[in-house]
Structures are given as structure tokens and as C-alpha cells.
Coordinates of C-alpha atoms and ligand atoms in Angstrom, one line a residue:
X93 CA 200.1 86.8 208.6
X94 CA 197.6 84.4 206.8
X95 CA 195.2 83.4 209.5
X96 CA 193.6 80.3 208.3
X97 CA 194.9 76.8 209.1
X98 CA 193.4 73.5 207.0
X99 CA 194.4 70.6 208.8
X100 CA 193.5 66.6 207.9
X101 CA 193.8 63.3 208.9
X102 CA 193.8 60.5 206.7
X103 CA 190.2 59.1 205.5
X104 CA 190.0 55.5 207.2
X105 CA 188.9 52.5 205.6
X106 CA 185.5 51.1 206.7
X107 CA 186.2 47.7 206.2
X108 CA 187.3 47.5 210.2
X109 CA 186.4 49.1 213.5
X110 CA 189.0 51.9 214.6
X111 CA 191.8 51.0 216.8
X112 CA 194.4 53.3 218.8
X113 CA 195.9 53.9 215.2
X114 CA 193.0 55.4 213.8
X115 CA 192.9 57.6 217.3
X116 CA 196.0 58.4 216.8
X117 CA 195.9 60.4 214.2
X118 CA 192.8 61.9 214.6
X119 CA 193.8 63.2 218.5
X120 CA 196.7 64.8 217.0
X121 CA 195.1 66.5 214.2
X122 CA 192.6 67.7 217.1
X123 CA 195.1 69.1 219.4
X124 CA 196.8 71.4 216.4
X125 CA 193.3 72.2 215.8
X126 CA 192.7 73.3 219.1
X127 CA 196.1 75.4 219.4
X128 CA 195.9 77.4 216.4
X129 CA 192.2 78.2 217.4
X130 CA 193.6 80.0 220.5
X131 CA 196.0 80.9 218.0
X132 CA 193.2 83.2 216.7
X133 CA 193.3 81.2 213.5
X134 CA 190.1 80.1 211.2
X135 CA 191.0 76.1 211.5
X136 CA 189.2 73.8 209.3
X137 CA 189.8 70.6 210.1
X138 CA 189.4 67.7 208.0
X139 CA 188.5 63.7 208.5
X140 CA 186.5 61.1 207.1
X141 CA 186.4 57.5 205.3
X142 CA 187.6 55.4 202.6
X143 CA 184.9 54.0 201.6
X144 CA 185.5 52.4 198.0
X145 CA 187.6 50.0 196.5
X146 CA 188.3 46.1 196.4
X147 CA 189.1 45.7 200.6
X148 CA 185.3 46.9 201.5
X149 CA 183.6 45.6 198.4
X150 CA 185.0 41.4 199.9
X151 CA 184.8 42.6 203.6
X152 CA 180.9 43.1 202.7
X153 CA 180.6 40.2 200.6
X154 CA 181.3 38.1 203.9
X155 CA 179.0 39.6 205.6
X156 CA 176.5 39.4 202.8
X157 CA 175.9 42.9 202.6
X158 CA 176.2 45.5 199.9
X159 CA 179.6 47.5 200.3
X160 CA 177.3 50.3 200.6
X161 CA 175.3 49.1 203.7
X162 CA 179.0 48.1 205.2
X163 CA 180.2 51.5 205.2
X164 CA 176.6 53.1 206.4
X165 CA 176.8 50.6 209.3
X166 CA 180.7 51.6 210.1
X167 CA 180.4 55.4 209.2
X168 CA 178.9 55.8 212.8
X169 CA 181.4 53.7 214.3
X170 CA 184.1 56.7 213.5
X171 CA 182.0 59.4 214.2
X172 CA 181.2 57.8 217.6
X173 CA 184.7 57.8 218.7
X174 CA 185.8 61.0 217.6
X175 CA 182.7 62.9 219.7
X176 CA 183.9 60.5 222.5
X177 CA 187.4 61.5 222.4
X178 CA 186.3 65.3 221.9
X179 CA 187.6 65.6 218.5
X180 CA 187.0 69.0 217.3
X181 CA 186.6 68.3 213.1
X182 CA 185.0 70.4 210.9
X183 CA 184.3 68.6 208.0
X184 CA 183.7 64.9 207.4
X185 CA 184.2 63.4 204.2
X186 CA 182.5 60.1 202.4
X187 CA 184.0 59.2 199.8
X188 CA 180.3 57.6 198.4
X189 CA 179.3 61.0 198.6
X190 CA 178.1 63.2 195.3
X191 CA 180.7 66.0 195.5
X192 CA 183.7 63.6 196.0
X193 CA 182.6 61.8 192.8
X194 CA 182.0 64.9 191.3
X195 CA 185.7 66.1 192.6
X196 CA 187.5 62.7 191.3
X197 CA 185.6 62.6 188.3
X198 CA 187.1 66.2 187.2
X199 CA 190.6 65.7 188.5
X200 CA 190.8 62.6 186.4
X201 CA 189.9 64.8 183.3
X202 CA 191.5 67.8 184.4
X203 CA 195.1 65.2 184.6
X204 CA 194.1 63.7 181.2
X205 CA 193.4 66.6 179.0
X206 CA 196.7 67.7 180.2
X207 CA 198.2 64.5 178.5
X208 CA 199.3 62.8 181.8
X209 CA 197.0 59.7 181.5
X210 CA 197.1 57.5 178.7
X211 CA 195.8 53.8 178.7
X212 CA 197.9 50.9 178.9
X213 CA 198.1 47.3 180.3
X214 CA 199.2 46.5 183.5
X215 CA 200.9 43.2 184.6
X216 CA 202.6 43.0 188.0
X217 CA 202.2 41.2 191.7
X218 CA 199.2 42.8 193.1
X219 CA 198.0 42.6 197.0
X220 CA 194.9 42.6 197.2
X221 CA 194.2 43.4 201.0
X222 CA 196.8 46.5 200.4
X223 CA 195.3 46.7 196.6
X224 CA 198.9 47.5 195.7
X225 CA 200.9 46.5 192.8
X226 CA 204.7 45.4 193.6
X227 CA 208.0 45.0 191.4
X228 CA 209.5 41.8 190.7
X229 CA 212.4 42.7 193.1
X230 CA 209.4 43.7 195.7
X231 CA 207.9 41.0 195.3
X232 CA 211.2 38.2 195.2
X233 CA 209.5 35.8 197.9
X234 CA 206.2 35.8 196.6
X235 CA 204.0 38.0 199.5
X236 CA 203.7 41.5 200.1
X237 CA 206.1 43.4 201.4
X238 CA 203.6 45.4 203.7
X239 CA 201.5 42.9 205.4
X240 CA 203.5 39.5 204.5
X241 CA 200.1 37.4 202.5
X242 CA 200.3 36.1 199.6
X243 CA 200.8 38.2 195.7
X244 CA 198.7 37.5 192.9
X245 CA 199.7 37.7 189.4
X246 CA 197.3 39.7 187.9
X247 CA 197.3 41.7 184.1
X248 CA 194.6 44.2 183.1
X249 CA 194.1 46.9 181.3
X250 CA 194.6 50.4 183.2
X251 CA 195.0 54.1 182.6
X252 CA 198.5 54.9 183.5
X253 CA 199.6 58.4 184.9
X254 CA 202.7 59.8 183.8
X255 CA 204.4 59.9 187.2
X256 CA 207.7 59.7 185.3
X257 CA 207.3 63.2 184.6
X258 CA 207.0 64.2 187.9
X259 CA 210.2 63.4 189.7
X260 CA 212.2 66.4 188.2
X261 CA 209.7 68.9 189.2
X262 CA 209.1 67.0 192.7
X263 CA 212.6 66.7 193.5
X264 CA 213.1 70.4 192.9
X265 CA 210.0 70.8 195.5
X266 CA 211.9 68.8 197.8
X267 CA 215.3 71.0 197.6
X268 CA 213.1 74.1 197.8
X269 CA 210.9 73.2 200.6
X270 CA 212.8 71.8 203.4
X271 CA 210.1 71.0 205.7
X272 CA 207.5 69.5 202.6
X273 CA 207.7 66.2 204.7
X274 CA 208.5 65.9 207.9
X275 CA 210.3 64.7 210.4
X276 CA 213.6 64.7 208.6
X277 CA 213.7 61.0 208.4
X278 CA 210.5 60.5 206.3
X279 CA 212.0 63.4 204.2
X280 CA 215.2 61.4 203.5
X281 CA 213.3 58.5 202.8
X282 CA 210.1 60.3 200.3
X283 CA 214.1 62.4 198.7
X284 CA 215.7 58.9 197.8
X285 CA 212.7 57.1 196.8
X286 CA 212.2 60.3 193.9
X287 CA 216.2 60.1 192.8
X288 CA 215.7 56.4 192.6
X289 CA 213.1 57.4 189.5
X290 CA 209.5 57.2 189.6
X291 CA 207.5 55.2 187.2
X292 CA 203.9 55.8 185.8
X293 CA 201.3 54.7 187.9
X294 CA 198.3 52.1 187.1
X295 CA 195.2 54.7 188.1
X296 CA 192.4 52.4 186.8
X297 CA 191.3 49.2 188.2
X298 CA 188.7 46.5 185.7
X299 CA 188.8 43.7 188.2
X300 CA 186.3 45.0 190.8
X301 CA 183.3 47.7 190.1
X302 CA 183.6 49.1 194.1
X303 CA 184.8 52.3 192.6
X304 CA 184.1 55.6 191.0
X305 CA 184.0 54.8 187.3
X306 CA 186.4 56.5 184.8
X307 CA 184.3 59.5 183.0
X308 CA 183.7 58.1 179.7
X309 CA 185.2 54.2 180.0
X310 CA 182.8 52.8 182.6
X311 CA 184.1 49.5 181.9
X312 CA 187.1 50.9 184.7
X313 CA 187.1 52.0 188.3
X314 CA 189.4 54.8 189.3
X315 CA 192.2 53.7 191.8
X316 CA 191.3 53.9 195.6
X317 CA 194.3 56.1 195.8
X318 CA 193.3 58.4 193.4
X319 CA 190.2 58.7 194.5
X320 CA 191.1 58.5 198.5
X321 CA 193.3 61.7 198.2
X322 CA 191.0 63.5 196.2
X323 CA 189.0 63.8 199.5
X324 CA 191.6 66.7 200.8
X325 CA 189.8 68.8 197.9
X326 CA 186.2 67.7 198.3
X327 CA 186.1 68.4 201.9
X328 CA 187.1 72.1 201.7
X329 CA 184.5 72.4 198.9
X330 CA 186.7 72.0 195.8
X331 CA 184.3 72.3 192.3
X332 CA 181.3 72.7 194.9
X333 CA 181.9 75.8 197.0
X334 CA 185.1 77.4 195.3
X335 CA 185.0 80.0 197.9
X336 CA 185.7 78.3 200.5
X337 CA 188.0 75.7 198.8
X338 CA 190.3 79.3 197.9
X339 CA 190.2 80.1 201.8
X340 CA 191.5 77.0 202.9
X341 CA 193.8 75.3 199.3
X342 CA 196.5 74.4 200.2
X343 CA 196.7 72.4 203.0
X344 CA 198.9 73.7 205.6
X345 CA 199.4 70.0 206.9
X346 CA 198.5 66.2 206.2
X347 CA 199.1 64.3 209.3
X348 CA 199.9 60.9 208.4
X349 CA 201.2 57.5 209.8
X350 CA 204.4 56.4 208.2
X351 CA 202.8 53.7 206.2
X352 CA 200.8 55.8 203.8
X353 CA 203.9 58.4 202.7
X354 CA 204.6 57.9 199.7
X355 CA 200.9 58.4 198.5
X356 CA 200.8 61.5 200.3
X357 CA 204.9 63.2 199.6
X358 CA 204.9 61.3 196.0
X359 CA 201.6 60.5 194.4
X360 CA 199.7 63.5 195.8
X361 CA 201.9 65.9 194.6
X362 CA 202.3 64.4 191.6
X363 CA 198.9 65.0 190.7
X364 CA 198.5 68.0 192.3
X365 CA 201.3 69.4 189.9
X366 CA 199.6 67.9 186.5
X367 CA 196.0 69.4 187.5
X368 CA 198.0 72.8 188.5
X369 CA 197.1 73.4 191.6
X370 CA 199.2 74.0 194.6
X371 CA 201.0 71.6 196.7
X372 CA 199.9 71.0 200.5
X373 CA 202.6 73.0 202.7
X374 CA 202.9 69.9 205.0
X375 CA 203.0 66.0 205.5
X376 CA 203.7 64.7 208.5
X377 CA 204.0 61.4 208.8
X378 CA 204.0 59.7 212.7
X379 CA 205.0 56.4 213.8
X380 CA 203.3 53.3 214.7
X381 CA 202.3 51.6 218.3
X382 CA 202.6 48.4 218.9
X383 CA 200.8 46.8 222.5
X384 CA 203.2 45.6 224.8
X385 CA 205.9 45.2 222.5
X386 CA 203.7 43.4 219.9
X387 CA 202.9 44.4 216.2
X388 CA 199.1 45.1 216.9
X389 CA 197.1 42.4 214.7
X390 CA 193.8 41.1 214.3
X391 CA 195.3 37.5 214.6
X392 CA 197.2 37.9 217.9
X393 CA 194.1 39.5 219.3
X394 CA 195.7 42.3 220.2
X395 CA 193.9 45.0 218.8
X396 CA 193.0 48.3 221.4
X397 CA 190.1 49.6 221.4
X398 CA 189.9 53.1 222.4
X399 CA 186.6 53.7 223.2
X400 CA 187.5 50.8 225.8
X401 CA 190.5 52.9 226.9
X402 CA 188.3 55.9 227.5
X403 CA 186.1 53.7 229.4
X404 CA 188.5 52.8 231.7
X405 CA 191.1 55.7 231.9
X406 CA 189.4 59.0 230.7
X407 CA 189.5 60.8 227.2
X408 CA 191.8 63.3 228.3
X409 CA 194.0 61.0 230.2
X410 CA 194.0 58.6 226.4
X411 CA 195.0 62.2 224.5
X412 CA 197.7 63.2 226.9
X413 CA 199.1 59.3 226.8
X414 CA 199.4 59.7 223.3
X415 CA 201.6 62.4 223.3
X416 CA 202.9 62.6 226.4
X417 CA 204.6 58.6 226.1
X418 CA 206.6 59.1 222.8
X419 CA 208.0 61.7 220.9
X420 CA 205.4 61.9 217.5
X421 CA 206.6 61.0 214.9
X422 CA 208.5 57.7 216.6
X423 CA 207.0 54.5 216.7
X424 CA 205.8 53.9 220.7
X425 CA 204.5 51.0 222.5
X426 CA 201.1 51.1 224.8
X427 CA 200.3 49.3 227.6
X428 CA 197.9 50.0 230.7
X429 CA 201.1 49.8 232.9
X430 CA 202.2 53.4 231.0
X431 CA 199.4 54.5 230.7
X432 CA 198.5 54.2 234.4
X433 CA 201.8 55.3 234.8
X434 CA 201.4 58.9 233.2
X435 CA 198.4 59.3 235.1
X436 CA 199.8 58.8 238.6
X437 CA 203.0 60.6 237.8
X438 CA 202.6 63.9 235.9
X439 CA 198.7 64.2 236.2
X440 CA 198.2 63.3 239.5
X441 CA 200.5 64.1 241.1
X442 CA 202.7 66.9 239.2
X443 CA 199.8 69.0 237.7
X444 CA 196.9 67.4 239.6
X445 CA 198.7 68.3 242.9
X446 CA 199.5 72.1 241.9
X447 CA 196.2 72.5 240.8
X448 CA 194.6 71.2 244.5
X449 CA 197.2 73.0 246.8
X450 CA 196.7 76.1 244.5
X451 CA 193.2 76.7 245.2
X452 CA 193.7 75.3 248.5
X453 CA 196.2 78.2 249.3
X454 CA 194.5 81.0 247.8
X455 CA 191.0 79.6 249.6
X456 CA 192.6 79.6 253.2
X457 CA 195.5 82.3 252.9
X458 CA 193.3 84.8 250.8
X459 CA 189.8 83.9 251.5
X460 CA 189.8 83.2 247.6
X461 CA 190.6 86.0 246.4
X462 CA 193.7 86.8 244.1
X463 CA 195.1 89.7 244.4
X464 CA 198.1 91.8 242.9
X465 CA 201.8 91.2 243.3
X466 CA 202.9 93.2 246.7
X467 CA 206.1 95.1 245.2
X468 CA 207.4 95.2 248.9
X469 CA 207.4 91.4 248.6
X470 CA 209.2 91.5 245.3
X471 CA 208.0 90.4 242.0
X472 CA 209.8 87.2 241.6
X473 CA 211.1 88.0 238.1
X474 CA 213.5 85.3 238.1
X475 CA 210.4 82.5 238.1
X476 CA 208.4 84.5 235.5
X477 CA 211.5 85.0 233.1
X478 CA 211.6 80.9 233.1
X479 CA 208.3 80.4 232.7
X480 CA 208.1 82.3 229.8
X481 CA 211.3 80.9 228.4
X482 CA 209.4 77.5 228.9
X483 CA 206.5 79.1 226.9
X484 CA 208.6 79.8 223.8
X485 CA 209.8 76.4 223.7
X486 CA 206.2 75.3 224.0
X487 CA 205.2 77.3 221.1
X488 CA 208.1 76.6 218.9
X489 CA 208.2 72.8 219.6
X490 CA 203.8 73.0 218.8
X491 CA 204.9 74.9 215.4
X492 CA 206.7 71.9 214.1
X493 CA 204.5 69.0 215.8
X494 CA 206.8 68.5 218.6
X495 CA 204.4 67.6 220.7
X496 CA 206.2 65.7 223.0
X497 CA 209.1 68.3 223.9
X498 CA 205.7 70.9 223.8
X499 CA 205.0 68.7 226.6
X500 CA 207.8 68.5 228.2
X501 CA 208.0 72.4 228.5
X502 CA 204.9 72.2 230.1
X503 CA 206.0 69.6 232.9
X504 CA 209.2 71.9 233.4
X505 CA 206.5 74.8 234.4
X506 CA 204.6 72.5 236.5
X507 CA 208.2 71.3 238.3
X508 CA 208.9 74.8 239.1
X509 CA 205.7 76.0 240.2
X510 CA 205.7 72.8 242.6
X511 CA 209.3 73.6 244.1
X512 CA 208.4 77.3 244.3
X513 CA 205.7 76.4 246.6
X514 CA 207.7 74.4 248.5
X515 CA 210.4 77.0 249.2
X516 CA 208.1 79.7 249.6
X517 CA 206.1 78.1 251.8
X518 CA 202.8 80.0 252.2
X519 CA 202.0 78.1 254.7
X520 CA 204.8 79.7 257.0
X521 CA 204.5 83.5 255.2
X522 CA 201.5 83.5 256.4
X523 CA 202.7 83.7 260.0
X524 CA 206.4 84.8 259.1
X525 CA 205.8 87.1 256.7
X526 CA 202.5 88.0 255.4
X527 CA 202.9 90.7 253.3
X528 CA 204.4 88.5 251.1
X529 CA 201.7 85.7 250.4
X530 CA 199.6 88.1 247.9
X531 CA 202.6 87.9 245.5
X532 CA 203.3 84.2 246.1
X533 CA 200.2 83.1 245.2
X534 CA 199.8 85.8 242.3
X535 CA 202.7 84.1 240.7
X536 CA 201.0 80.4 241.5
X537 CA 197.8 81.7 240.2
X538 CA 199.1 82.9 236.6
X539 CA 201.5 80.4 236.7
X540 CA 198.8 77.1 236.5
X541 CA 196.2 79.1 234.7
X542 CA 199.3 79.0 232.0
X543 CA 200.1 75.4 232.6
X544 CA 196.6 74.6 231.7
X545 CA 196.1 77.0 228.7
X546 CA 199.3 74.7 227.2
X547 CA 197.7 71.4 227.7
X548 CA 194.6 72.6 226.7
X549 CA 195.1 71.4 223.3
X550 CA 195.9 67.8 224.6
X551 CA 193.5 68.2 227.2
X552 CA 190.1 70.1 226.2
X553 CA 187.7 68.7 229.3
X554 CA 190.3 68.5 232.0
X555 CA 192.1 72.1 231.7
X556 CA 188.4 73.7 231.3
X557 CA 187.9 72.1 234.9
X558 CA 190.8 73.3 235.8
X559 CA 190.5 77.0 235.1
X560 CA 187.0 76.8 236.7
X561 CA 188.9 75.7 239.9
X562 CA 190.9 78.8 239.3
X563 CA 187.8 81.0 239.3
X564 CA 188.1 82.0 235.9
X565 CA 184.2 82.6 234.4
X566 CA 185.1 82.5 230.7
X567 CA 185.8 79.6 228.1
X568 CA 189.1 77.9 227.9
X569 CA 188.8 76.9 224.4
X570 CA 187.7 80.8 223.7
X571 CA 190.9 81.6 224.6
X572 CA 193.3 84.0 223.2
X573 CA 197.0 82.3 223.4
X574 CA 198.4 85.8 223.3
X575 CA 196.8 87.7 225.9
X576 CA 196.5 84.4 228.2
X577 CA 199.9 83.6 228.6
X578 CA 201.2 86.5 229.9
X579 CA 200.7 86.9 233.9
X580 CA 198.1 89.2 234.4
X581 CA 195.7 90.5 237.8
X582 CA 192.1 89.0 237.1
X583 CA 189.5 91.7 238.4
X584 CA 186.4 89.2 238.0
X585 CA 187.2 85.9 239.3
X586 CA 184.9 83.8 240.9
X587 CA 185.7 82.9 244.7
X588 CA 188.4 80.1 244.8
X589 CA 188.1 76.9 247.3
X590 CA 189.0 73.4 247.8
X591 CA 188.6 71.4 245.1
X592 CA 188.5 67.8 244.8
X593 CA 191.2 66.1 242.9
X594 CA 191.0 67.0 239.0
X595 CA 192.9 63.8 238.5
X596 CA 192.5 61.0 240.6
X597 CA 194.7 58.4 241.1
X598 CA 194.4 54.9 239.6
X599 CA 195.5 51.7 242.0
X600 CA 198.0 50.2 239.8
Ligands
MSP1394 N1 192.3 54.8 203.7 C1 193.7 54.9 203.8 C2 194.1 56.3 203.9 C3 193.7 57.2 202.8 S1 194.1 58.9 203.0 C4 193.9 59.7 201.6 C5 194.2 54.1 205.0 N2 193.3 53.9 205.9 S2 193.6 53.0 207.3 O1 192.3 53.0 207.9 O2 194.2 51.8 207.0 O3 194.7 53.7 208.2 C6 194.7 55.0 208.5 C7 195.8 55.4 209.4 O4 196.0 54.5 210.6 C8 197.2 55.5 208.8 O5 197.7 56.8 208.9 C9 198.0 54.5 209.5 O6 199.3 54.9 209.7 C10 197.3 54.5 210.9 N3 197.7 53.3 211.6 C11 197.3 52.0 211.4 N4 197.9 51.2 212.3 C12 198.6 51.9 213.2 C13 199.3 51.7 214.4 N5 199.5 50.5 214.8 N6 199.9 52.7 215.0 C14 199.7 54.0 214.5 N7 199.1 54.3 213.4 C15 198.6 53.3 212.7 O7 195.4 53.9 205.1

């Protein structure tokens, strides 16, 4: 099996702070992180920002600042919220940054000596805050079909790529590689948008100099798309360190949200197949949120701030929200109500609980010690055959970015564990029936040491708490999935006692 896993989100524009969107993304990129690191895998893991092209160059002009100095001031911005929300990345990209210009620069002549870019002039209805060209029949009511302002009619001259020659080949990919794009819907949609014929595609812009300038014609800037994509190469080391760029090329996945498909299922490959190298294995593009049933906008003043959510509600508690509330891949909607909601229900009181009357058990009925299974008191095969069925749905729902049903495998565990307790009762084995308690709580033990290993991913700060409360000494993200999700009799815990609530309630 290959063990390596390169993983990204998309670069984010620096023209505005990050919102639950941007978090989004990122938090979901870090949980597969997370899980194919106790996978065993070598996970690189990919973000970054957007940092050229027409949006920052007038967002700076407002402010009276070079575009530059805008995207110094709002690099940290990112960076801040990702250490907040415990985001695990590897690699950071700029796109102002040497080596990307150096990367864009050669792809663009790599893509041209092949004869796939040609210069041209380009007339069309262009948006400017998308800095996207539409068709006439786009374009019938005079604004952009994206965000609704007003087209301009703009002509210049461009370098085109031959995208036309592309669809064949791409299509063909498509057929080949059911799960290029996922979830089936985007597929369907990235599959009908190639069969309706793909046209060559303006790559140079002359009315704006925010860009990386075309190798030999600096009169033009390359395309913020061009040049944005690129930065899947540049971070792994592409033309810089082709060492490591050969470890990690291609991509096992670009996560995605549904907005920005087609440049990563159409254009992407596209230019990944002129310059010859290999396509990424996945995109997968998720769905949007809107905030109590409103489209999130900067108008409205709706706009959530995560760092503000974490604030309020905990990192984890934001993380497990995310996935948790709505299947990924759908669009959602988020409101403190659900959120407060999830908290109370399945972390307070379903795993929060388990994890508090665990402890508690094994502190009062086995002065803290966990011992063996007592084969006179049986083995309870019956609860560990589900909870390992519940495991392999886990794992095949986290291969395909199920997250949510990942979840909801996890939440079956904890139900069972909870009603196991009840029935068993320790409590009344103790006096009834005592030989029996050692096994019972054996069972518990293993059983929420598992439950937390699966939401460690979601979870990072929260589960490490919570194997602590279960006396185990070593690291939770140093786990190995394999070995720790079978039931097993730990020789070196530490003593277990009462431990105050892992997850409080909130008073709604
Ligand atoms: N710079 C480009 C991406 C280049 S990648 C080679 C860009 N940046 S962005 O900052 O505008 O947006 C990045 C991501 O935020 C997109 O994946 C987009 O889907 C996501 N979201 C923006 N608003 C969102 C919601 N309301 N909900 C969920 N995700 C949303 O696009």
C-alpha cells in the first residue's frame, strides 16, 4: 500500500477576514489529516492564500495600501485561526512567494511549448469582484450569475489555452475514474458541463498589473486561476525540491466548496494533462452554510466569525458542529441554537456522560484499576461484535469523506455503551454479583477509549482529555488506528478517578 497522503484546501483570498466558510474547509482537510496520521500514513497537508489578482489589488487601493502590505497584514489573520482551531497543516503557501512564481512561470512555458497557448483577443462580460468572464447567454440580464453585480464589457488582448482540446481526454478521465469528483452530484454536474464542450480559456489578464507577469510579454499578468492552482505544486516543492514534490504528486484529494469546481474537476486537469503530469486522485467539493436560513453576506451583516464561535463555544465543540450538523458535502445552516444543541445532546450528555460514569465506575468498583475480562462472567461477545461492526462503517464512511455517517457510527457506539451500563448495572453487580464487574467495565473501558480514538480526528483537544481520564499515559494523536481499536487489557494505566465533566453543559 502507498503510505503517503497529500491533502489541500483551497488558497483563500486576502482581500477579506475568514468566515465559517473558510473554516470549513480547512477543519475538514484537518480531521482527514488527523485520521490517516493514525492511519500510519506520511500526511502532508496543504493551505495557504490567494494573494494576487484584480479583487486584492482595489480592496488595497481603498485602504490606501499596496496590495502587498494588504495581504502581509491578512496573512496572520489565517494563520491565527487555523492554530486556534488546531489545524494540523504542513505547508502554507503565498502565492507572492519566490517559488510559486517560479512554479507559475514554468507551467505557463511548459503549457506553451507544448502548443496549448496561443495569443488572442478576448471580448466577453467580465465580473470583476469574481474576475470571471461570462457568455452572452450567462450573462442575458446584464450581472453575474455568481454574485448578482453588475458585468462589464471588457476586450483585451489575452493568451488563450486550448481547453478545447481537453474535453475528449477529460471525459475519458471521467468514465475511467469514477470517484475523480465527488459526491456523485458534483460529478454529474463537472460530466455534463465537459459533453456540453469546453472552449479555450483567456489565461492572461492586461487590465490590472496585480499578477505574476507572462515570461517574456510583461506587458500581461497571468490569470489568478492559473496561477491560484499552481499553488497545489509549489507547496509540495514542485521545481524547488523535486524530491519531495515525487513523494507527495498527485494529490490524493482537493477538498473544495461547490463554488470553485469547475476550476478544480475542469481547468486543473486540463492543464495538468498539457504540462504532462498526473491528475490529482480526488476533488471533493462540499456545500455551503448559510446562518439561520440566510445566504451569509457582508451586506446583511451576517457574517460568522469563527474565532468568535470558539470564543464562545470551544474549538472542538466548532469542529464536531461542522460535521456532526450536516452530512459534507450538503449545503447546512448554523445557528447558536444547533450548535448549542449538539453540545447538550451528544457531547454532554451521550459521550460526556459515558466518559464521567466510566471513570466513576472503575474509581469506586475497582479502586481504578482495569482489569481483564472474568471468563466466568462471560465475555460479552455480542457488544464487541457491534462495536466493531460500528467500526467498519466508521472507517469506510472516513474513506470516502462521509464524515457525517463516520459520525453517526460513532454515536451508535456511544448509545450502546450507555444502555449497556444501564442494563448491567455495576452498580448492583457489585453487591449481586461481583465477579462479574471486572468484565463489565473491561468492556466499558475499551469501549470509550475507542469512541474517543474515532472522534479524535474531529476532536484533537477533547478526546486527548479524555483518554487521560481513562488513565492512558501515551499520546492520542500518536496513535496507531490499528492496534487501538481493537479491545485490549492495558498493563500500565494510570489510576482512574472522578473526573469533572469533559463537556459541560451550556444554558440554552
Ligand atoms: N482563492 C480562491 C480559491 C483558489 S484555490 C486554488 C477562493 N477563495 S475564497 O477565499 O473566496 O473561498 C474559499 C473557499 O471558501 C471556497 O471553497 C468556498 O466554497 C468557501 N466558502 C465561501 N463561502 C462559503 C459558505 N458560506 N459556506 C461554505 N463554504 C464557503 O475561492
Amino acid at each position: 500500500m502507498n503510505r503517503r497522503y497529500y491533502i489541500t484546501t483551497p488558497i483563500y483570498y486576502i482581500n477579506d477576514v475568514p468566515h465559517i466558510g473558510h473554516a470549513y474547509t480547512t477543519c475538514a482537510a484537518d480531521v482527514m489529516a488527523r485520521y490517516k496520521r493514525i492511519c500510519g500514513y506520511d500526511v502532508f497537508f496543504l493551505t495557504g492564500v490567494d494573494e494576487y489578482g484584480q479583487k486584492a489589488e482595489k480592496a488595497a487601493l481603498a485602504q490606501g495600501i499596496t496590495p502587498q502590505e494588504l495581504a502581509d497584514r491578512m496573512v496572520p489573520t489565517f494563520t491565527d485561526l487555523w492554530s486556534i482551531l488546531n489545524v494540523s497543516n504542513t505547508g502554507f503557501v503565498r502565492t507572492t512567494g519566490a517559488d510559486h512564481k517560479k512554479v507559475v512561470q514554468y507551467l505557463f512555458e511548459k503549457i506553451r511549448n507544448k502548443g496549448d497557448i496561443y495569443l488572442g483577443e478576448y471580448e466577453g462580460w467580465y465580473c470583476i469582484p469574481c474576475e470571471t468572464y461570462f457568455t452572452e447567454l450567462q450573462a442575458k440580464d446584464g450581472t453575474c450569475p455568481d454574485c448578482g453585480r453588475p458585468l462589464e464589457r471588457l476586450k483585451e488582448e489575452s493568451y488563450f489555452f486550448r481547453m478545447s482540446s481537453y474535453g475528449e481526454p477529460l471525459l475519458r478521465h471521467l468514465e475511467e475514474i469514477r470517484d475523480f469528483v465527488m459526491p456523485d452530484i458534483r460529478f454529474n454536474e463537472v460530466a455534463s458541463f465537459v459533453k456540453g464542450g469546453l472552449r479555450d480559456l483567456s489565461i492572461s489578464r492586461t487590465t490590472f498589473t496585480w499578477g505574476i507577469p507572462v515570461p517574456g510579454d510583461a506587458r500581461h499578468v497571468i490569470y489568478v486561476w492559473f496561477d491560484a492552482l499552481a499553488n497545489y505544486l509549489t507547496g509540495i516543492g514542485f521545481q524547488t525540491d523535486m524530491e519531495r514534490f515525487e513523494q507527495y504528486w498527485p494529490c490524493d484529494a482537493h477538498l473544495i466548496g461547490k463554488d470553485i469546481l469547475r476550476f478544480h474537476a475542469v481547468y486543473w486537469p486540463s492543464f495538468l494533462m498539457s504540462a504532462g503530469l498526473p491528475l490529482p486522485c480526488h476533488v471533493f467539493a462540499h456545500g455551503w452554510w448559510t446562518v439561520e436560513g440566510q445566504k451569509m453576506s457582508k451586506s446583511v451583516g451576517n457574517v460568522v466569525d469563527p474565532a468568535g464561535v470558539v470564543k464562545e463555544f470551544g474549538a472542538d465543540e466548532f469542529r464536531f458542529f461542522l460535521f456532526r450538523e450536516v452530512p459534507f458535502g450538503l449545503d447546512g445552516d448554523f445557528s447558536k441554537e444547533a450548535i448549542k444543541a449538539r453540545i447538550n445532546g451528544d457531547l454532554a450528555n451521550d459521550f460526556g456522560n459515558l466518559v464521567s460514569r466510566s471513570a466513576n465506575m472503575i474509581g469506586k468498583f475497582l479502586a481504578g484499576r482495569v482489569g481483564g475480562p472474568d471468563k466466568a462472567g462471560g465475555t460479552d461477545a455480542h457488544l464487541l461484535e457491534r462495536i466493531e461492526a460500528h467500526i467498519a462503517d466508521y472507517e469506510r464512511e472516513m474513506a470516502v469523506f462521509s464524515f457525517y455517517k463516520a459520525l453517526g457510527a460513532v454515536f451508535e457506539i456511544t448509545a450502546l455503551l450507555n444502555r449497556y451500563i444501564d442494563t448491567e448495572a455495576p452498580w448492583k453487580l457489585a453487591k449481586e454479583d461481583p465477579g462479574r464487574v471486572p468484565t463489565v467495565l473491561y468492556n466499558v473501558w475499551n469501549g470509550v477509549r475507542i469512541a474517543a480514538l474515532l472522534l479524535y480526528p474531529f476532536m484533537p483537544a477533547k478526546t486527548a482529555q479524555v483518554w487521560k481520564a481513562l488513565g492512558i499515559g501515551k499520546a492520542i494523536e500518536k496513535a496507531s488506528f490499528e492496534e487501538e481499536k481493537r479491545f485490549y487489557l492495558a498493563g500500565d494505566l494510570a489510576p482512574i478517578e472522578k473526573v469533572a465533566p469533559i463537556f459541560p453543559r451550556i444554558e440554552v
